[in-house]
Amino acid sequence: MSKITDNMSEEELNARHADKMKKKKVARDKIIATKTIEKGLTIVHTGKGKGKSTAAFGMVFRALGNDMKVAVVQFVKGKWGTGERNVLDKFPDQVSLATMGEGFTWETQDRQRDIDAARAAWEQAKEFILDDKHDMVLCDELNIVLRYDYLPVEEILEVLAQKPEMKHVIITGRNAKDELIDFADLVTDMTQIKHPFRSGVKAQVGIEF
């Protein structure tokens, strides 16, 4: 504690805290009152840390809880069985799910096959982004295929610029292109501090998938 509060009674500390929070609320309310724009956001989750797709699916589940319609296109993890997919399958009236990836590029070891898979996934994602049916579209691991230049980032930006005004689009994956970061409304860089994989712990059910 500071010298000011060292000799205060519990009652005085509570009163001081309440006064500080009252002033803080007034200040916060003034800031919030200036935020009047409502729009669909382009959201990017990138960085080396764990949690990019996890955070994106958290937004998807939040949208479902608000009776929104969501589309999910998985650009890389299409062959994986995941807990998220099992949950989304329970909402057929709200979710359009396209699991189109064939695995990471070091698994396929076939550049043209990867490019073709990326193109097919993007054509589906583009349809979802431009339609008037879905409120949110998740392009999971799109950044990975952009990193390897399997798709031109200029094309992605052109489509994003044409999306319906209130539609949210989330793009995940490491190494987001600078052009996409500049274009997006919300960008989060996941920073890795510690990961169990480096200590020999394998990917586990309920944590990684």
GROMACS .gro file of C-alpha atoms in nm:
model
  209
    1MET     CA    1   0.000   0.000   0.000
    2SER     CA    2   0.101   0.366  -0.039
    3LYS     CA    3   0.187   0.592   0.254
    4ILE     CA    4  -0.150   0.765   0.212
    5THR     CA    5  -0.347   0.446   0.274
    6ASP     CA    6  -0.118   0.280   0.531
    7ASN     CA    7  -0.303   0.426   0.830
    8MET     CA    8  -0.655   0.414   0.685
    9SER     CA    9  -0.924   0.198   0.836
   10GLU     CA   10  -1.106  -0.060   0.624
   11GLU     CA   11  -1.408   0.171   0.613
   12GLU     CA   12  -1.196   0.463   0.493
   13LEU     CA   13  -1.028   0.245   0.228
   14ASN     CA   14  -1.369   0.133   0.100
   15ALA     CA   15  -1.497   0.491   0.087
   16ARG     CA   16  -1.183   0.607  -0.096
   17HIS     CA   17  -1.217   0.321  -0.347
   18ALA     CA   18  -1.586   0.399  -0.407
   19ASP     CA   19  -1.503   0.765  -0.473
   20LYS     CA   20  -1.226   0.675  -0.719
   21MET     CA   21  -1.451   0.432  -0.906
   22LYS     CA   22  -1.733   0.689  -0.921
   23LYS     CA   23  -1.500   0.939  -1.086
   24LYS     CA   24  -1.366   0.671  -1.320
   25LYS     CA   25  -1.720   0.575  -1.425
   26VAL     CA   26  -1.803   0.936  -1.510
   27ALA     CA   27  -1.490   0.957  -1.725
   28ARG     CA   28  -1.559   0.625  -1.895
   29ASP     CA   29  -1.922   0.716  -1.963
   30LYS     CA   30  -1.808   1.036  -2.135
   31ILE     CA   31  -1.573   0.836  -2.359
   32ILE     CA   32  -1.837   0.575  -2.442
   33ALA     CA   33  -2.089   0.848  -2.533
   34THR     CA   34  -1.858   0.962  -2.814
   35LYS     CA   35  -1.853   0.615  -2.977
   36THR     CA   36  -2.155   0.622  -3.207
   37ILE     CA   37  -2.044   0.430  -3.517
   38GLU     CA   38  -2.185   0.082  -3.574
   39LYS     CA   39  -2.033  -0.121  -3.857
   40GLY     CA   40  -1.919  -0.464  -3.960
   41LEU     CA   41  -1.557  -0.518  -3.864
   42THR     CA   42  -1.264  -0.683  -4.036
   43ILE     CA   43  -1.079  -0.859  -3.754
   44VAL     CA   44  -0.733  -1.017  -3.771
   45HIS     CA   45  -0.585  -1.256  -3.514
   46THR     CA   46  -0.215  -1.316  -3.580
   47GLY     CA   47   0.115  -1.372  -3.400
   48LYS     CA   48   0.316  -1.672  -3.277
   49GLY     CA   49   0.114  -1.727  -2.963
   50LYS     CA   50  -0.157  -1.987  -2.910
   51GLY     CA   51  -0.520  -1.878  -2.921
   52LYS     CA   52  -0.578  -1.713  -3.260
   53SER     CA   53  -0.844  -1.956  -3.379
   54THR     CA   54  -0.965  -2.014  -3.023
   55ALA     CA   55  -1.042  -1.645  -2.979
   56ALA     CA   56  -1.209  -1.634  -3.320
   57PHE     CA   57  -1.434  -1.929  -3.236
   58GLY     CA   58  -1.516  -1.752  -2.910
   59MET     CA   59  -1.658  -1.468  -3.120
   60VAL     CA   60  -1.844  -1.721  -3.334
   61PHE     CA   61  -2.007  -1.877  -3.027
   62ARG     CA   62  -2.094  -1.531  -2.894
   63ALA     CA   63  -2.259  -1.448  -3.226
   64LEU     CA   64  -2.459  -1.771  -3.213
   65GLY     CA   65  -2.578  -1.677  -2.866
   66ASN     CA   66  -2.712  -1.356  -3.017
   67ASP     CA   67  -2.905  -1.545  -3.288
   68MET     CA   68  -2.667  -1.436  -3.561
   69LYS     CA   69  -2.586  -1.648  -3.863
   70VAL     CA   70  -2.224  -1.747  -3.905
   71ALA     CA   71  -2.010  -1.903  -4.176
   72VAL     CA   72  -1.678  -2.075  -4.103
   73VAL     CA   73  -1.421  -2.167  -4.369
   74GLN     CA   74  -1.116  -2.361  -4.252
   75PHE     CA   75  -0.832  -2.306  -4.497
   76VAL     CA   76  -0.584  -2.552  -4.343
   77LYS     CA   77  -0.732  -2.773  -4.072
   78GLY     CA   78  -1.002  -2.931  -4.288
   79LYS     CA   79  -0.896  -3.289  -4.214
   80TRP     CA   80  -0.876  -3.241  -3.839
   81GLY     CA   81  -1.155  -3.346  -3.605
   82THR     CA   82  -1.208  -3.058  -3.363
   83GLY     CA   83  -1.428  -2.982  -3.066
   84GLU     CA   84  -1.535  -2.657  -3.229
   85ARG     CA   85  -1.668  -2.841  -3.532
   86ASN     CA   86  -1.859  -3.083  -3.312
   87VAL     CA   87  -2.032  -2.791  -3.140
   88LEU     CA   88  -2.104  -2.600  -3.461
   89ASP     CA   89  -2.268  -2.907  -3.612
   90LYS     CA   90  -2.537  -2.870  -3.346
   91PHE     CA   91  -2.648  -2.536  -3.496
   92PRO     CA   92  -2.735  -2.625  -3.857
   93ASP     CA   93  -2.984  -2.338  -3.887
   94GLN     CA   94  -2.727  -2.077  -3.786
   95VAL     CA   95  -2.395  -2.213  -3.912
   96SER     CA   96  -2.251  -2.277  -4.258
   97LEU     CA   97  -1.932  -2.479  -4.215
   98ALA     CA   98  -1.680  -2.544  -4.492
   99THR     CA   99  -1.378  -2.750  -4.386
  100MET     CA  100  -1.177  -2.729  -4.706
  101GLY     CA  101  -0.809  -2.740  -4.610
  102GLU     CA  102  -0.597  -3.050  -4.658
  103GLY     CA  103  -0.349  -2.994  -4.380
  104PHE     CA  104  -0.039  -2.783  -4.338
  105THR     CA  105   0.182  -2.742  -4.642
  106TRP     CA  106   0.461  -2.951  -4.486
  107GLU     CA  107   0.212  -3.237  -4.463
  108THR     CA  108   0.085  -3.228  -4.821
  109GLN     CA  109   0.430  -3.149  -4.968
  110ASP     CA  110   0.253  -3.057  -5.290
  111ARG     CA  111   0.254  -2.685  -5.372
  112GLN     CA  112   0.004  -2.698  -5.656
  113ARG     CA  113  -0.235  -2.907  -5.450
  114ASP     CA  114  -0.210  -2.650  -5.170
  115ILE     CA  115  -0.275  -2.365  -5.411
  116ASP     CA  116  -0.580  -2.541  -5.556
  117ALA     CA  117  -0.717  -2.610  -5.207
  118ALA     CA  118  -0.661  -2.248  -5.104
  119ARG     CA  119  -0.838  -2.123  -5.415
  120ALA     CA  120  -1.138  -2.352  -5.357
  121ALA     CA  121  -1.163  -2.243  -4.993
  122TRP     CA  122  -1.137  -1.876  -5.086
  123GLU     CA  123  -1.409  -1.904  -5.351
  124GLN     CA  124  -1.640  -2.043  -5.082
  125ALA     CA  125  -1.533  -1.779  -4.831
  126LYS     CA  126  -1.588  -1.505  -5.089
  127GLU     CA  127  -1.944  -1.627  -5.144
  128PHE     CA  128  -2.011  -1.613  -4.770
  129ILE     CA  129  -1.851  -1.269  -4.733
  130LEU     CA  130  -2.054  -1.111  -5.010
  131ASP     CA  131  -2.392  -1.271  -4.940
  132ASP     CA  132  -2.677  -1.114  -4.742
  133LYS     CA  133  -2.740  -1.427  -4.532
  134HIS     CA  134  -2.452  -1.442  -4.285
  135ASP     CA  135  -2.371  -1.187  -4.015
  136MET     CA  136  -2.018  -1.314  -3.948
  137VAL     CA  137  -1.761  -1.506  -4.150
  138LEU     CA  138  -1.454  -1.674  -4.001
  139CYS     CA  139  -1.168  -1.742  -4.243
  140ASP     CA  140  -0.962  -1.969  -4.022
  141GLU     CA  141  -0.589  -1.983  -4.110
  142LEU     CA  142  -0.631  -1.767  -4.421
  143ASN     CA  143  -0.312  -1.586  -4.317
  144ILE     CA  144  -0.113  -1.906  -4.369
  145VAL     CA  145  -0.208  -1.941  -4.735
  146LEU     CA  146  -0.144  -1.571  -4.785
  147ARG     CA  147   0.199  -1.610  -4.627
  148TYR     CA  148   0.293  -1.866  -4.895
  149ASP     CA  149   0.139  -1.647  -5.168
  150TYR     CA  150  -0.112  -1.915  -5.264
  151LEU     CA  151  -0.364  -1.632  -5.297
  152PRO     CA  152  -0.298  -1.265  -5.379
  153VAL     CA  153  -0.365  -1.043  -5.080
  154GLU     CA  154  -0.493  -0.774  -5.317
  155GLU     CA  155  -0.783  -1.000  -5.412
  156ILE     CA  156  -0.876  -1.060  -5.049
  157LEU     CA  157  -0.873  -0.686  -4.977
  158GLU     CA  158  -1.086  -0.615  -5.282
  159VAL     CA  159  -1.353  -0.858  -5.163
  160LEU     CA  160  -1.341  -0.732  -4.803
  161ALA     CA  161  -1.400  -0.379  -4.932
  162GLN     CA  162  -1.721  -0.500  -5.097
  163LYS     CA  163  -1.871  -0.687  -4.801
  164PRO     CA  164  -2.211  -0.580  -4.665
  165GLU     CA  165  -2.179  -0.286  -4.427
  166MET     CA  166  -2.276  -0.474  -4.110
  167LYS     CA  167  -2.095  -0.802  -4.177
  168HIS     CA  168  -1.804  -0.906  -3.955
  169VAL     CA  169  -1.513  -1.100  -4.106
  170ILE     CA  170  -1.248  -1.266  -3.887
  171ILE     CA  171  -0.916  -1.383  -4.034
  172THR     CA  172  -0.670  -1.593  -3.835
  173GLY     CA  173  -0.319  -1.729  -3.873
  174ARG     CA  174   0.043  -1.634  -3.819
  175ASN     CA  175   0.231  -1.379  -4.028
  176ALA     CA  176  -0.060  -1.161  -4.136
  177LYS     CA  177   0.029  -0.952  -4.438
  178ASP     CA  178   0.102  -0.585  -4.368
  179GLU     CA  179  -0.161  -0.484  -4.622
  180LEU     CA  180  -0.426  -0.682  -4.437
  181ILE     CA  181  -0.320  -0.539  -4.101
  182ASP     CA  182  -0.348  -0.187  -4.242
  183PHE     CA  183  -0.693  -0.260  -4.384
  184ALA     CA  184  -0.842  -0.429  -4.076
  185ASP     CA  185  -1.042  -0.254  -3.805
  186LEU     CA  186  -0.923  -0.478  -3.521
  187VAL     CA  187  -0.588  -0.658  -3.508
  188THR     CA  188  -0.461  -0.873  -3.222
  189ASP     CA  189  -0.106  -1.009  -3.214
  190MET     CA  190  -0.088  -1.316  -2.991
  191THR     CA  191   0.248  -1.316  -2.813
  192GLN     CA  192   0.392  -1.649  -2.705
  193ILE     CA  193   0.555  -1.644  -2.363
  194LYS     CA  194   0.547  -2.012  -2.277
  195HIS     CA  195   0.412  -2.321  -2.455
  196PRO     CA  196   0.402  -2.685  -2.332
  197PHE     CA  197   0.494  -2.816  -2.679
  198ARG     CA  198   0.849  -2.694  -2.617
  199SER     CA  199   0.861  -2.916  -2.308
  200GLY     CA  200   0.756  -3.225  -2.500
  201VAL     CA  201   0.381  -3.205  -2.435
  202LYS     CA  202   0.175  -3.311  -2.736
  203ALA     CA  203  -0.143  -3.145  -2.866
  204GLN     CA  204  -0.433  -3.246  -2.642
  205VAL     CA  205  -0.809  -3.287  -2.675
  206GLY     CA  206  -0.994  -2.985  -2.540
  207ILE     CA  207  -0.686  -2.763  -2.559
  208GLU     CA  208  -0.561  -2.772  -2.918
  209PHE     CA  209  -0.857  -2.941  -3.088
   0.00000   0.00000   0.00000
